[in-house]
PDB file of C-alpha atoms in Angstrom:
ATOM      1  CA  UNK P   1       3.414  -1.638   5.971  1.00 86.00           C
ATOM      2  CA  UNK P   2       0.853  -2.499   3.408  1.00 89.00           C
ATOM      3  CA  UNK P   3      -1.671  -0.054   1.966  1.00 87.00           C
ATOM      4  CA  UNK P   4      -4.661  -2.132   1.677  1.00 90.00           C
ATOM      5  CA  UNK P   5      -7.789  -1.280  -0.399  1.00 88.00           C
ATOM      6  CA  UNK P   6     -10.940  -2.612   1.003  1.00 85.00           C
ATOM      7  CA  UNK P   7     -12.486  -3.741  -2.393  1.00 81.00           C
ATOM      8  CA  UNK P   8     -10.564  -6.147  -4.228  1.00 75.00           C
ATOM      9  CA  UNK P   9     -10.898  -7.527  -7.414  1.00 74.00           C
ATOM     10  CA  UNK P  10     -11.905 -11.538  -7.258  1.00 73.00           C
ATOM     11  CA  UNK P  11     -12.756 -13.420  -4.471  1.00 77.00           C
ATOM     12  CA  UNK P  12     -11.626 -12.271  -1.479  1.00 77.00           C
ATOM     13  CA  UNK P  13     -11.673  -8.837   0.003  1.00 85.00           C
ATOM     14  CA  UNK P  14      -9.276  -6.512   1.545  1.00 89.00           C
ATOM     15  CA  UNK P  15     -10.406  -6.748   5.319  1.00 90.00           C
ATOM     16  CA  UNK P  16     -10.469 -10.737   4.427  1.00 90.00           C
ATOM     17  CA  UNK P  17      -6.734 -10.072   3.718  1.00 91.00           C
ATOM     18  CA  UNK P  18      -6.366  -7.554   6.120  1.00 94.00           C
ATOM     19  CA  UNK P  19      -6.996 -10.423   8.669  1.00 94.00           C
ATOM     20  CA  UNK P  20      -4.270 -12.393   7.056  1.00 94.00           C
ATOM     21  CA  UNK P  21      -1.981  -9.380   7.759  1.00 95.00           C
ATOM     22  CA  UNK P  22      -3.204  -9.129  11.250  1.00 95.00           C
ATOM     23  CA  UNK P  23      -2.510 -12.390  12.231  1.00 95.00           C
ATOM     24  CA  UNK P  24       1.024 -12.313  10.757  1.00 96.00           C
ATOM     25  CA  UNK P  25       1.293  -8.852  12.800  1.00 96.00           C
ATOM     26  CA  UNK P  26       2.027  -7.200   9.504  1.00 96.00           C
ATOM     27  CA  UNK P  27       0.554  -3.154   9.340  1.00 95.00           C
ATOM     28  CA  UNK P  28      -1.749  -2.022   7.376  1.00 94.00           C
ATOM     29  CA  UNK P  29      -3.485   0.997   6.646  1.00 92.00           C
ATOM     30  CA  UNK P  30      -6.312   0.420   4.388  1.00 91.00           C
ATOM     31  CA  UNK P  31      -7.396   3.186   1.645  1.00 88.00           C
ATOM     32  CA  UNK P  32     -11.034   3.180   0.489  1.00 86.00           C
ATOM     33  CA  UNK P  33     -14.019   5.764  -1.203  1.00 84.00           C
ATOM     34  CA  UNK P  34     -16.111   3.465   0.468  1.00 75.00           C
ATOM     35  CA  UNK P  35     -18.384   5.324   3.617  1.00 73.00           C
ATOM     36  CA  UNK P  36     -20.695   2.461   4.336  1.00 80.00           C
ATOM     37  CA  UNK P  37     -20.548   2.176   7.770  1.00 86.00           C
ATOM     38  CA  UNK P  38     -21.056  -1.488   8.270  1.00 87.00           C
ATOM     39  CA  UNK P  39     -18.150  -1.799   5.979  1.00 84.00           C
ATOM     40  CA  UNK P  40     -16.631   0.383   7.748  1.00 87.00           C
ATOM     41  CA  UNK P  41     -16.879  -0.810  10.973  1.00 90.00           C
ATOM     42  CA  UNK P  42     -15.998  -4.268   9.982  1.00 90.00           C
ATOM     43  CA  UNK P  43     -12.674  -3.085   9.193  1.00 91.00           C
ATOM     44  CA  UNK P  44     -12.144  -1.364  12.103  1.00 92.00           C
ATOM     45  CA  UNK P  45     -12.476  -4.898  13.643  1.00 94.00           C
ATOM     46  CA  UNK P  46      -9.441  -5.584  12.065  1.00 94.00           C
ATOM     47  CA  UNK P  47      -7.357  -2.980  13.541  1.00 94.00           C
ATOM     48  CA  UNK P  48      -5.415  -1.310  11.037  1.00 94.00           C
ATOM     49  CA  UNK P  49      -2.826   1.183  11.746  1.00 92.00           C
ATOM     50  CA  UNK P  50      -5.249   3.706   9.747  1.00 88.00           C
ATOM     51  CA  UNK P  51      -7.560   4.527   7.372  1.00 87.00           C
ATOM     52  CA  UNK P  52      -7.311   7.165   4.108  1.00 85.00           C
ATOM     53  CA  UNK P  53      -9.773   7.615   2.312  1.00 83.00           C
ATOM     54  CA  UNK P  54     -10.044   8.300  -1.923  1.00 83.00           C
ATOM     55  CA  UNK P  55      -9.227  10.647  -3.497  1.00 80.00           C
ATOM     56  CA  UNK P  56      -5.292  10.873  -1.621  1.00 79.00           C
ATOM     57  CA  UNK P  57      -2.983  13.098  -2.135  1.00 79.00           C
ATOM     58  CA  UNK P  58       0.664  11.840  -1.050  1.00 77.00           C
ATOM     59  CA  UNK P  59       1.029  14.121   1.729  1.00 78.00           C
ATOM     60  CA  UNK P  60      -1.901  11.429   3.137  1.00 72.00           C
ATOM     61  CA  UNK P  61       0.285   8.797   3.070  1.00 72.00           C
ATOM     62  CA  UNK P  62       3.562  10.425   3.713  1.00 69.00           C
ATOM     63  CA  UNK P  63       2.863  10.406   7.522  1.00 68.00           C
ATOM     64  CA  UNK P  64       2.067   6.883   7.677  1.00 65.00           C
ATOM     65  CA  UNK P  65       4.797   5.646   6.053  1.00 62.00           C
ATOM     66  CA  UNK P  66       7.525   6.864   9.263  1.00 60.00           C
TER      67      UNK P  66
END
């Protein structure tokens, strides 16, 4: 499973990889600050396994990881 931040540096963007991942029926469960909600829903598009959102604390991701 891949933790997958929605804002990437460069070029492409996480839910442009997250659609990579998808495809290659790879999880992911992207982390973000972001609340935008066109951003937001774009990425739900993708159908990730979850979302977490910054600031985490591990006992976020500790549940996703099983």
């Amino acid at each position: 499973m891949w933790l997958l931040d929605i804002f990437i540096k460069g070029d492409e963007n996480g839910i442009d990889r997250a659609r990579e991942l998808r495809e290659s029926r790879i999880p992911f469960v992207y982390i973000s600050a972001n609340s935008n909600a066109d951003i937001l829903h774009a990425a739900n598009d993708t159908q990730p396994e979850g979302f977490i959102v910054k600031p985490f604390r591990k006992e976020d991701v500790y549940p996703l990881s099983r």
